[in-house]
Amino acid sequence: MLVVAGVVTLIFKKLKQPLVLGYIVAGFFVSPHMPYTASVVDLESIKLWADIGVMFLLFSLGLDFSFKKILKMGASPIISTITIIFCMSMLGVFAGKLFGWSKMDCLFLGGMLAMSSTTIIYKAFDDLGLRQQQFAGLVMSVLILEDILAIVMMVMLSAVASGSNPDGSMMLSTIMQLGFCLVLWLIVGIFAIPQFLRSVRKLINNEVLLVVSLGLCCAMAVFSTKMGFSSAFGAFIMGSILAETIEAERIEKIVEPVKNLFGAIFFVSVGMLVDPEILMKYAVPILALVLTILVGQSIFGSLSFLLGGESLRAAMRCGFSMAQIGEFSFIIASLGLSQGVISGFLYPVVVAVSVITTFLTPYMIRLSTPAYNNLEKHLPKSLIKSLNNMSMSQPATTKQSLWKRLLRQMFVNTLVYSILTTAATMLMLTFFLPFARKLLEAWEEDWYANALTGVLTIVLISPFLRAMIMKKNRSEEFKALWDESNYNRPGLLFTILVRVIIALAFIFYIFHYLSHLTNAIIMTIGLVAIVVMVFSRTIKSRSIRLERLFIMNLRSRDIQAQVSGKKRPLYEGRLLDRNVHIADFEVPMNSLWMGSTLRQQNFGQKYGVHISSILRAGNRLNIPDGNYMIFPGDRLQVIGSDEQLIKFRNAIETEVIGEDLEMEHREMKLHQLIISKDCPFVGKTLEESGLRHNYNCMLVGLEEGKENLSSFSPKRKFKVGDIIWVVGEEEDLKILADIQ
């Protein structure tokens, strides 16, 4: 497999085609369907390796993924992504029904046609020199969201495939279970794993980090399958957790060869399932699906980006760029085959469609501009103006924005802490309660074990419940709305009441499960517990400490990027409000400043700027004092106004050592000198002679009739008749020869 894949991918690299296609072609050559080449017989082993390949592919995708990026994107790419996936899925289902395929074939076909290829589009943008353009960034944002929704779609399709009669309640239950596990894993993972890596950082080299990272990946994959999800989903989650750690880039580099190897095996296994007879038999559906993707993405893709708030020109460039399917379509097809719910012909059909649309991707990207120009000529200007202003995300008023922002923050806060409380309660009731009953079985009654479990559970979840009730009650939005109008205050108090009721419901459930007390007594105990939580300094301290530790772990990669100079400091945004900002300047290798200290240069008095940090050899020197010396290659982070920074930039660019215009006459030569009786060096040591300082020459050695030159001792005095060898420039050697 690897021999053929190596040869074919070299050819595809030479032809400047995506390597994914090369792997698929290599798989076709080594498949049992190709009679003229050596075939792979042990298909079961290939399937196992391919499953591992999918897991590592999604693990690597998670390492390059950040949930924080998604949150910062706003509503525009989310609207575009959801619209594209919905429209293309419906097109796929409709196309399958036209050909009379089964219900499962149609559902899985819809999922396959909805997923554009991140790898292929990125490669096409790179080859066409478009990767830095604005529309390319929009496309990549949508592709990132498509990738995460593809994971969700895989889970949903897996659930549908395993159910004998899937309905809406099952779908809703699956979505809720998925959301619960996703949030829980991310929160616990980001809280625990960076702590673990930080504690063993001194013990980890590349080899150990590779094994630990893949071990975490496989552990999460196993845990995911135990929860009823796919191993690939667990691998993706672990990758996204590790993406928030300082070691993320290092892990990505050392895991890449493993991902490339098993990823190649996966794509080769995809090509092995291509049957020429099936391709000939289903030629018409293949061509129809190709047209469905090209036309569907061109129309619905462009419409989706329009709804996201982009102009018609940008929307068409984005929509035309996404007209293909790729790796996730194969993964969804593999899922259907592994569960035995789709027909055998569907996999090779989708592979053929992917190959054709991949070849057409660069041409579709180029076609977008002529298509827009042609559309602009035939459409009324008023319609084009309306299309350019068509957006589902409209700005809200200030008051609505304050309420919206506050309620969103409260909802997220309540949801997160509710999930953590639920998980902690389930762990205590599922695992600790049987252990406590076993431990206290001598007491004959379960009451003692139940009471111990209940008290420990309340203690465990108290920081979460307190944060749920109290957090955001002193936020800027809450205070602004409280002071703005008396009519806002009942609504604000109601938000507190709702969170108190939710916290009380958790306590009520725990005591109701563990005791036979009446509801009134349980409610009283719950209210007392909540009052204690709210006013307890210890619980408040625990809650704040846990939240700060989580935020520090979440921001650790950003902090590392700021320290290493890859990202600007967060305070820069506040400087902009004061007409001051921060800029980076690199000290040239021939700078006149090198070797001098900051005090000697006195940048503050000369240019009015301040040096906030010096980035040197991967280290960051913050707030350097005047004794810090400047080295060539240093990156100086300078704070000042535009005019001050311009002066500083001109200085750093002009105050350099000029080019040596006499370079041709600066050649060094070796010359022999014989010390005469008139030579001023006679009776002097080497230092006293001033050979280096006065004549710019260097003594190499003393000739004493030996095979090699003897070293000249610094304390030895020159004598008449000494034969010395010196090195220097020609003009200096002439001056030295004249004094003999």
XYZ file of C-alpha atoms in Angstrom:
740
model
C 0.000 0.000 0.000
C 2.677 2.494 1.000
C 4.928 1.647 -1.972
C 2.121 2.327 -4.443
C 0.907 5.340 -2.472
C 4.457 6.756 -2.481
C 4.814 6.427 -6.257
C 1.347 7.769 -7.082
C 1.546 10.728 -4.678
C 4.911 11.734 -6.162
C 3.220 11.857 -9.560
C 0.294 13.869 -8.168
C 2.713 16.235 -6.427
C 4.475 16.760 -9.752
C 1.099 17.458 -11.401
C 0.231 19.890 -8.537
C -2.897 17.929 -7.619
C -4.174 17.303 -4.058
C -2.427 14.362 -2.393
C -5.803 13.086 -1.184
C -6.638 12.184 -4.773
C -3.279 10.441 -5.102
C -4.053 8.264 -2.090
C -7.465 7.352 -3.532
C -5.913 6.412 -6.899
C -3.246 4.352 -5.079
C -6.012 2.533 -3.215
C -7.713 1.750 -6.505
C -4.466 0.244 -7.867
C -3.977 -2.080 -4.863
C -7.654 -3.025 -4.518
C -9.020 -6.465 -5.418
C -10.948 -4.745 -8.234
C -7.687 -4.049 -10.127
C -6.550 -7.371 -11.661
C -3.275 -6.168 -13.194
C -1.510 -5.075 -9.994
C -0.742 -6.679 -6.626
C -3.837 -6.626 -4.439
C -4.243 -6.257 -0.691
C -5.993 -9.351 0.644
C -6.341 -8.701 4.391
C -9.094 -6.087 4.191
C -10.047 -6.445 7.868
C -6.638 -5.139 8.985
C -6.957 -2.259 6.514
C -10.333 -1.368 8.014
C -8.822 -1.295 11.511
C -5.943 0.941 10.374
C -8.381 3.170 8.505
C -10.462 3.603 11.683
C -7.294 4.607 13.532
C -6.534 6.984 10.647
C -9.928 8.675 11.004
C -9.351 9.033 14.741
C -5.947 10.679 14.297
C -7.224 12.884 11.453
C -9.937 14.276 13.697
C -7.518 14.546 16.628
C -5.264 16.727 14.453
C -8.275 18.720 13.278
C -9.147 19.352 16.936
C -5.596 20.561 17.612
C -6.078 23.183 14.905
C -9.541 24.101 16.195
C -10.481 26.561 18.892
C -13.928 27.044 20.366
C -12.854 30.563 21.304
C -12.407 31.361 17.606
C -15.959 30.233 16.910
C -17.320 32.407 19.720
C -15.428 35.431 18.367
C -16.743 34.985 14.823
C -20.172 36.280 15.665
C -23.436 35.282 13.997
C -22.444 35.734 10.332
C -20.502 32.488 9.688
C -22.915 30.539 11.907
C -25.874 31.668 9.795
C -24.000 30.848 6.587
C -22.921 27.397 7.803
C -26.335 26.298 9.048
C -27.999 27.492 5.834
C -25.487 25.669 3.602
C -25.729 22.400 5.537
C -29.537 22.491 5.600
C -29.930 23.307 1.904
C -27.297 20.855 0.651
C -28.597 18.080 2.926
C -32.101 18.557 1.554
C -30.731 18.531 -1.999
C -28.897 15.277 -1.281
C -31.997 13.634 0.212
C -34.107 14.834 -2.741
C -31.551 13.562 -5.278
C -31.452 10.149 -3.572
C -35.240 9.893 -3.643
C -35.283 10.728 -7.367
C -33.081 7.680 -7.982
C -35.318 5.532 -5.775
C -32.689 4.828 -3.124
C -33.546 3.728 0.412
C -34.321 6.102 3.263
C -30.947 5.539 4.941
C -29.081 5.978 1.652
C -30.842 9.327 1.154
C -30.104 10.520 4.719
C -26.433 9.615 4.527
C -26.158 11.056 1.001
C -27.544 14.356 2.306
C -24.889 14.395 5.033
C -22.121 13.664 2.516
C -23.139 16.390 0.063
C -23.339 19.004 2.852
C -19.644 18.728 3.787
C -17.122 20.726 1.739
C -13.453 19.763 2.027
C -11.299 22.001 4.239
C -8.100 20.375 2.949
C -8.904 20.727 -0.744
C -10.190 24.311 -0.525
C -7.205 25.422 1.549
C -4.863 23.825 -1.009
C -6.734 25.466 -3.912
C -6.563 28.917 -2.284
C -2.849 28.411 -1.656
C -2.152 27.349 -5.240
C -4.164 30.251 -6.694
C -2.569 32.825 -4.368
C -5.919 33.728 -2.788
C -5.335 32.573 0.794
C -4.676 36.120 2.090
C -7.808 37.624 0.547
C -10.757 38.526 2.745
C -13.283 36.177 1.131
C -10.898 33.238 1.695
C -10.926 33.983 5.430
C -14.737 33.916 5.394
C -14.731 30.545 3.642
C -12.254 29.063 6.124
C -14.386 30.283 9.042
C -17.420 28.494 7.631
C -15.351 25.369 6.947
C -14.241 25.264 10.591
C -17.882 25.385 11.670
C -18.772 22.747 9.080
C -16.121 20.464 10.529
C -17.556 20.676 14.038
C -21.116 20.267 12.734
C -19.914 17.256 10.736
C -18.977 15.624 14.038
C -22.473 16.399 15.324
C -23.979 15.033 12.104
C -21.968 11.817 12.467
C -23.325 11.351 15.980
C -26.863 12.053 14.791
C -26.621 9.688 11.808
C -25.137 7.012 14.053
C -28.058 7.409 16.457
C -30.578 7.302 13.619
C -28.888 4.229 12.121
C -28.958 2.348 15.426
C -32.664 3.068 16.077
C -35.324 0.865 14.593
C -37.773 3.750 14.261
C -36.047 7.123 14.749
C -38.349 10.005 15.631
C -38.150 13.627 16.792
C -37.931 12.795 20.510
C -34.980 10.491 19.886
C -33.225 13.182 17.840
C -33.838 15.772 20.571
C -32.610 13.377 23.250
C -29.456 12.664 21.251
C -28.776 16.385 20.748
C -29.236 17.093 24.460
C -27.005 14.173 25.439
C -24.378 15.306 22.940
C -24.487 18.910 24.183
C -24.261 17.814 27.818
C -21.243 15.571 27.208
C -19.560 18.131 24.944
C -19.753 20.969 27.482
C -18.823 18.690 30.384
C -15.784 17.205 28.623
C -14.534 20.591 27.505
C -14.887 22.204 30.935
C -13.366 19.300 32.868
C -10.704 18.765 30.202
C -9.615 22.407 30.085
C -9.587 22.489 33.883
C -7.605 19.266 34.411
C -5.375 18.548 31.401
C -3.405 21.855 31.301
C -2.812 21.401 35.036
C -1.484 17.898 34.416
C 0.795 18.987 31.550
C 2.042 21.943 33.588
C 2.968 19.700 36.510
C 5.026 17.287 34.334
C 6.465 19.879 31.931
C 10.033 19.351 33.166
C 9.803 15.605 32.502
C 8.455 15.821 28.953
C 10.534 15.646 25.792
C 9.161 15.135 22.276
C 9.016 11.359 22.595
C 7.165 11.435 25.907
C 4.825 14.205 24.721
C 3.929 12.182 21.610
C 3.061 9.102 23.641
C 1.146 11.112 26.279
C -0.824 13.040 23.625
C -1.820 9.941 21.667
C -2.612 8.207 24.963
C -4.988 11.033 25.911
C -6.502 10.877 22.417
C -7.138 7.131 22.646
C -8.424 7.391 26.237
C -10.987 9.999 25.185
C -11.904 7.868 22.155
C -12.611 4.891 24.446
C -14.601 7.067 26.848
C -16.596 8.464 23.935
C -17.536 4.997 22.679
C -18.586 3.996 26.216
C -20.943 6.982 26.212
C -22.474 5.832 22.919
C -20.608 8.204 20.577
C -17.930 7.468 17.999
C -14.226 7.177 18.787
C -13.554 9.888 16.195
C -15.767 12.307 18.130
C -13.824 11.661 21.338
C -10.508 12.136 19.515
C -11.722 15.477 18.139
C -12.773 16.653 21.612
C -9.384 15.744 23.100
C -7.650 17.585 20.257
C -9.742 20.704 20.883
C -8.920 20.520 24.628
C -5.185 20.213 23.953
C -5.508 23.115 21.476
C -6.000 25.431 24.462
C -2.712 24.406 26.130
C 0.721 25.967 25.761
C 2.029 22.703 24.255
C -0.559 22.758 21.419
C 1.799 23.798 18.601
C 4.468 21.359 19.768
C 1.932 18.518 19.958
C 0.643 19.407 16.495
C 4.142 19.142 15.011
C 5.097 15.835 16.616
C 1.691 14.221 15.920
C 1.668 15.292 12.260
C 3.781 12.347 10.949
C 1.493 9.859 12.739
C -1.564 11.634 11.349
C -0.067 11.669 7.840
C 0.722 7.944 7.934
C -2.626 6.708 9.203
C -4.478 9.379 7.214
C -2.815 8.062 4.057
C -3.924 4.525 4.964
C -7.484 5.778 5.440
C -7.627 7.501 2.045
C -5.981 4.496 0.381
C -8.675 2.315 1.950
C -11.249 4.691 0.455
C -9.799 4.074 -3.017
C -9.814 0.308 -2.432
C -13.616 0.370 -2.268
C -13.926 1.872 -5.748
C -15.397 -0.743 -8.080
C -15.181 0.126 -11.805
C -18.306 -1.931 -12.519
C -20.317 0.101 -10.019
C -18.962 3.352 -11.472
C -20.060 2.328 -14.959
C -23.440 1.155 -13.695
C -24.050 4.378 -11.728
C -22.492 6.842 -14.194
C -25.723 8.827 -14.502
C -26.218 9.293 -10.710
C -22.538 10.266 -10.372
C -22.849 13.008 -12.997
C -26.173 14.121 -11.509
C -24.639 14.400 -8.036
C -21.678 16.355 -9.438
C -24.101 18.842 -11.023
C -26.118 18.947 -7.780
C -23.019 19.964 -5.821
C -21.760 22.496 -8.372
C -25.120 24.191 -8.914
C -26.325 23.777 -5.318
C -23.235 25.280 -3.703
C -23.087 28.055 -6.305
C -26.676 29.089 -5.567
C -27.339 28.113 -1.958
C -23.753 28.733 -0.872
C -23.861 32.260 -2.268
C -27.303 32.825 -0.733
C -26.032 31.594 2.646
C -23.161 34.065 2.684
C -25.588 36.815 1.624
C -27.762 35.979 4.630
C -24.613 36.159 6.739
C -24.194 39.809 5.748
C -21.670 39.615 2.878
C -21.892 41.555 -0.372
C -23.107 39.763 -3.499
C -19.613 39.669 -5.024
C -17.994 38.236 -1.870
C -20.885 35.806 -1.343
C -20.563 34.410 -4.871
C -16.789 33.984 -4.509
C -17.365 32.136 -1.233
C -20.214 29.983 -2.539
C -18.406 28.941 -5.745
C -15.290 28.048 -3.707
C -17.169 25.420 -1.678
C -18.439 23.373 -4.623
C -16.896 19.992 -3.731
C -16.955 17.242 -1.133
C -14.011 15.590 0.591
C -12.700 13.791 3.637
C -15.737 14.120 5.902
C -17.964 12.695 3.188
C -15.754 9.592 3.170
C -15.893 9.404 6.955
C -19.708 9.634 6.947
C -19.820 6.961 4.225
C -17.484 4.743 6.295
C -19.818 5.195 9.265
C -22.785 4.043 7.203
C -20.908 1.017 5.879
C -19.592 0.009 9.306
C -23.140 0.032 10.697
C -24.501 -1.779 7.651
C -27.242 0.771 6.979
C -26.260 2.056 3.508
C -25.955 0.213 0.204
C -22.537 -0.935 -1.007
C -22.704 1.158 -4.180
C -23.010 4.489 -2.337
C -19.388 4.601 -1.128
C -17.669 4.311 -4.557
C -20.261 6.686 -6.034
C -19.406 9.361 -3.440
C -15.676 8.802 -3.975
C -16.104 9.313 -7.723
C -18.137 12.489 -7.118
C -15.436 13.775 -4.773
C -12.667 13.129 -7.311
C -14.511 14.975 -10.075
C -15.521 17.966 -7.932
C -11.975 18.216 -6.521
C -10.533 18.529 -10.019
C -13.117 21.221 -10.800
C -12.539 23.255 -7.612
C -9.897 25.686 -9.021
C -12.064 26.310 -12.081
C -15.130 27.030 -9.938
C -13.139 29.528 -7.859
C -12.001 31.301 -11.032
C -15.531 31.188 -12.467
C -17.030 33.187 -9.586
C -15.782 36.592 -10.782
C -17.023 36.266 -14.419
C -20.328 34.903 -13.086
C -20.747 37.946 -10.835
C -19.837 40.358 -13.655
C -22.379 38.691 -15.941
C -25.044 38.759 -13.217
C -24.336 42.428 -12.498
C -24.962 43.309 -16.150
C -28.382 41.634 -16.269
C -29.803 42.410 -12.820
C -31.286 45.796 -11.894
C -29.037 47.944 -9.714
C -31.798 48.266 -7.119
C -31.947 44.474 -6.770
C -28.174 44.207 -6.400
C -28.304 46.915 -3.737
C -31.049 44.996 -1.910
C -29.034 41.783 -2.097
C -25.965 43.529 -0.713
C -28.014 44.729 2.270
C -29.711 41.358 2.893
C -28.592 40.153 6.324
C -30.238 38.217 9.116
C -27.996 39.798 11.757
C -29.232 43.332 12.422
C -27.751 45.571 15.131
C -29.836 46.017 18.258
C -30.489 49.164 20.246
C -28.325 49.941 23.254
C -30.957 48.932 25.797
C -31.789 45.706 23.934
C -28.096 45.029 23.608
C -27.561 45.378 27.383
C -30.444 43.022 28.191
C -29.389 40.612 25.461
C -25.779 40.568 26.612
C -26.718 40.114 30.271
C -29.277 37.362 29.630
C -26.880 35.534 27.307
C -24.124 35.633 29.919
C -26.523 34.457 32.644
C -27.842 31.655 30.441
C -24.362 30.385 29.580
C -23.273 30.680 33.213
C -26.338 28.799 34.478
C -26.037 26.121 31.778
C -22.345 25.465 32.467
C -22.718 25.253 36.230
C -25.875 23.145 35.898
C -23.958 20.637 33.763
C -21.088 20.546 36.265
C -23.538 20.118 39.158
C -25.390 17.349 37.321
C -22.157 15.508 36.525
C -20.872 15.784 40.103
C -24.229 14.605 41.489
C -24.344 11.637 39.096
C -20.811 10.607 40.052
C -21.594 10.757 43.774
C -24.895 8.866 43.508
C -23.579 6.303 41.019
C -20.156 5.519 42.451
C -19.724 6.976 45.933
C -23.146 5.940 47.341
C -22.605 2.159 46.758
C -19.089 2.524 48.187
C -20.404 4.311 51.284
C -23.107 1.666 51.796
C -20.491 -1.055 51.504
C -18.211 0.796 53.926
C -20.966 1.365 56.501
C -22.824 -1.924 56.070
C -22.094 -2.780 59.738
C -24.573 -0.047 60.740
C -27.311 -2.197 59.121
C -29.241 0.881 57.988
C -28.514 2.744 54.729
C -29.443 6.030 56.437
C -25.866 6.755 57.539
C -24.407 6.109 54.077
C -27.165 8.192 52.474
C -26.586 11.065 54.880
C -22.830 10.989 54.337
C -23.307 10.935 50.557
C -25.824 13.774 50.673
C -23.634 16.043 52.797
C -20.502 15.386 50.706
C -22.452 15.946 47.476
C -23.766 19.312 48.703
C -20.235 20.309 49.770
C -18.880 19.238 46.373
C -21.435 21.172 44.313
C -21.669 24.229 46.602
C -19.084 26.301 44.633
C -21.034 25.610 41.418
C -24.411 26.526 42.916
C -23.038 29.695 44.501
C -21.477 30.795 41.202
C -24.748 30.037 39.412
C -26.705 32.305 41.788
C -24.245 35.157 42.386
C -22.229 35.487 39.188
C -23.221 38.409 36.908
C -25.221 40.101 39.699
C -22.523 42.783 39.906
C -21.616 42.944 36.233
C -21.505 46.243 34.350
C -24.656 45.321 32.392
C -26.591 44.477 35.563
C -25.567 47.737 37.283
C -26.308 49.833 34.166
C -29.805 48.362 33.789
C -30.477 48.699 37.550
C -29.505 52.381 37.558
C -31.165 53.150 34.227
C -34.785 52.647 35.233
C -36.926 51.347 38.082
C -38.853 49.303 35.499
C -35.741 47.167 34.922
C -35.405 46.133 38.562
C -38.258 43.555 38.769
C -36.848 41.798 35.723
C -33.349 41.772 37.186
C -34.615 40.407 40.511
C -36.546 37.755 38.593
C -33.308 36.523 36.960
C -31.847 36.000 40.449
C -34.998 34.210 41.608
C -34.910 31.823 38.634
C -31.315 30.834 39.407
C -32.131 30.332 43.086
C -34.993 28.007 42.083
C -32.664 26.004 39.798
C -30.098 25.642 42.608
C -32.869 24.661 45.013
C -34.078 22.020 42.538
C -30.665 20.316 42.582
C -30.601 20.208 46.394
C -34.218 18.990 46.480
C -33.415 16.156 44.055
C -30.395 14.974 46.081
C -32.260 14.846 49.407
C -35.402 13.433 47.820
C -33.314 10.636 46.301
C -31.440 9.850 49.532
C -34.101 10.384 52.225
C -37.773 9.952 53.047
C -38.202 13.463 54.424
C -41.271 15.469 53.491
C -41.064 17.994 50.677
C -41.491 20.920 53.072
C -38.544 19.825 55.214
C -36.374 19.265 52.132
C -37.282 22.725 50.795
C -36.366 24.269 54.147
C -33.030 22.445 54.219
C -32.397 23.573 50.643
C -33.104 27.231 51.414
C -30.834 27.113 54.481
C -28.080 25.492 52.383
C -28.396 28.212 49.726
C -28.191 30.980 52.334
C -25.057 29.362 53.785
C -23.526 29.081 50.284
C -24.229 32.724 49.466
C -22.759 34.115 52.691
C -19.944 31.618 53.256
C -16.528 33.157 52.617
C -14.946 29.711 52.288
C -17.327 28.618 49.529
C -16.944 31.995 47.834
C -13.157 31.627 47.935
C -13.335 28.080 46.498
C -15.669 29.189 43.730
C -13.503 32.137 42.721
C -10.317 30.061 42.896
C -11.743 27.318 40.659
C -13.032 29.841 38.126
C -9.732 31.736 38.001
C -7.804 28.508 37.510
C -10.112 27.520 34.648
C -9.787 30.948 32.989
C -6.008 30.825 33.355
C -5.931 27.408 31.670
C -8.253 28.675 28.952
C -6.045 31.709 28.315
C -2.693 29.946 28.745
C -2.062 29.654 25.009
C -2.952 33.317 24.452
C -0.624 34.321 27.278
C 2.158 32.182 25.802
C 1.580 33.805 22.385
C 1.838 37.270 23.960
C 4.991 36.345 25.858
C 6.654 34.958 22.724
C 5.604 38.000 20.686
C 3.229 36.086 18.372
C 0.270 38.063 19.666
C -0.162 41.636 20.831
C -0.803 42.324 24.543
C -4.439 42.662 25.597
C -3.893 46.164 26.978
C -3.180 47.471 23.465
C -6.905 47.986 22.862
C -7.104 50.400 25.803
C -4.088 52.335 24.511
C -5.878 52.993 21.220
C -8.528 54.987 23.065
C -5.779 57.379 24.162
C -4.218 57.880 20.722
C -1.311 55.640 21.748
C -0.553 52.150 20.494
C 2.137 49.517 20.554
C 4.376 48.474 17.648
C 7.164 45.961 17.085
C 10.574 46.936 15.671
C 13.448 44.580 14.933
C 16.972 45.818 15.586
C 18.961 45.431 12.314
C 22.074 43.276 12.331
C 24.169 46.321 11.389
C 22.532 48.711 13.865
C 24.673 51.372 15.540
C 22.638 50.763 18.697
C 23.955 47.233 19.282
C 26.050 46.914 22.400
C 24.658 50.109 23.929
C 22.203 50.229 26.818
C 18.715 51.717 26.845
C 19.985 54.453 29.179
C 22.691 55.427 26.677
C 20.201 55.599 23.807
C 17.607 57.506 25.908
C 14.705 56.765 23.544
C 12.176 58.510 25.798
C 13.897 61.889 25.536
C 14.856 61.533 21.871
C 11.596 60.218 20.427
C 9.067 60.235 23.306
C 8.534 56.456 23.171
C 8.735 53.754 25.843
C 10.203 50.254 25.472
C 7.663 47.925 27.145
C 9.308 44.607 26.248
C 12.300 43.091 24.479
C 11.760 39.772 22.640
C 15.048 37.900 22.416
C 15.705 34.247 21.452
C 12.187 33.118 22.380
C 12.267 34.945 25.716
C 10.381 38.063 26.731
C 12.026 40.733 28.880
C 9.224 42.868 30.289
C 9.699 46.476 31.508
C 13.473 46.587 30.856
C 15.427 49.162 32.857
C 18.180 51.412 31.527
C 20.902 48.802 32.071
C 19.521 46.414 29.461
C 21.835 46.132 26.457
C 20.527 46.092 22.876
C 21.498 43.133 20.690
C 21.122 42.660 16.916
C 17.903 40.808 16.112
C 16.101 42.024 19.244
C 12.403 42.781 18.753
C 11.490 45.924 20.653
C 7.853 46.457 21.633
C 7.478 50.232 21.675
C 4.580 52.340 23.021
C 3.949 55.779 21.540
C 1.777 57.908 19.287
C 1.837 57.617 15.495
C 4.233 60.564 15.128
C 6.590 59.248 17.820
C 6.644 55.748 16.348
C 7.392 57.145 12.876
C 10.411 59.018 14.280
C 11.578 55.883 16.058
C 11.173 53.763 12.922
C 13.184 56.248 10.847
C 15.925 56.217 13.470
C 16.165 52.435 13.707
C 16.317 52.169 9.921
C 18.892 54.907 9.335
C 21.237 54.621 12.334
C 23.110 51.651 10.921
C 26.674 50.876 9.936
C 27.032 51.970 6.326
C 28.268 49.781 3.519
C 32.072 49.525 3.248
C 32.890 51.219 -0.066
C 36.568 50.213 0.143
C 35.870 46.530 0.626
C 38.177 45.460 -2.228
C 41.155 47.087 -0.462
C 40.473 45.464 2.904
C 41.920 42.071 2.063
C 43.970 40.470 4.867
C 47.453 39.191 3.968
C 50.211 37.251 5.708
C 53.648 38.905 5.700
C 57.113 38.003 6.994
C 59.167 40.629 8.877
C 62.757 40.490 10.108
C 63.456 42.664 13.147
C 66.389 44.982 12.365
C 68.513 46.912 14.832
C 66.658 50.128 13.896
C 63.227 48.624 14.511
C 61.366 50.392 17.352
C 60.141 47.006 18.610
C 63.603 45.923 19.813
C 63.656 45.428 23.564
C 59.850 45.713 23.897
C 57.202 43.105 24.665
C 54.345 42.443 22.270
C 51.992 44.711 24.230
C 54.551 47.507 24.507
C 55.216 47.425 20.759
C 51.657 48.521 19.931
C 51.573 46.118 16.984
C 47.795 45.594 17.267
C 46.661 49.034 18.445
C 49.022 51.305 16.491
C 49.474 49.324 13.276
C 46.253 47.236 13.130
C 48.267 44.046 12.645
C 48.375 40.746 14.499
C 51.394 38.596 15.304
C 50.842 35.001 14.152
C 54.055 33.394 15.307
C 57.861 33.354 15.524
C 60.009 31.498 12.981
C 62.850 29.620 14.694
C 63.925 27.185 11.964
C 61.320 24.641 12.955
C 58.679 23.025 10.806
C 55.947 25.030 12.541
C 55.863 28.583 13.836
C 56.458 29.041 17.547
C 54.049 30.993 19.691
C 55.281 34.387 20.842
C 55.053 34.747 24.595
C 53.499 38.075 25.718
C 56.412 38.584 28.153
C 59.118 37.877 25.578
C 60.932 40.957 24.188
C 61.727 41.449 20.523
C 65.371 40.831 19.549
C 67.398 41.851 16.514
C 67.157 39.123 13.878
C 63.766 37.768 15.017
C 61.690 36.517 12.089
C 58.015 37.120 12.748
C 54.882 36.516 10.698
C 52.078 39.066 10.917
C 48.571 39.403 9.420
C 47.039 42.695 8.374
C 45.627 44.795 5.574
C 48.005 45.661 2.772
C 48.318 49.365 3.628
C 49.055 48.615 7.289
C 51.654 45.990 6.327
C 53.419 48.551 4.119
C 53.621 51.007 7.038
C 54.970 48.252 9.258
C 57.607 47.263 6.666
C 58.807 50.891 6.349
C 59.824 51.079 10.003
C 62.215 48.087 9.698
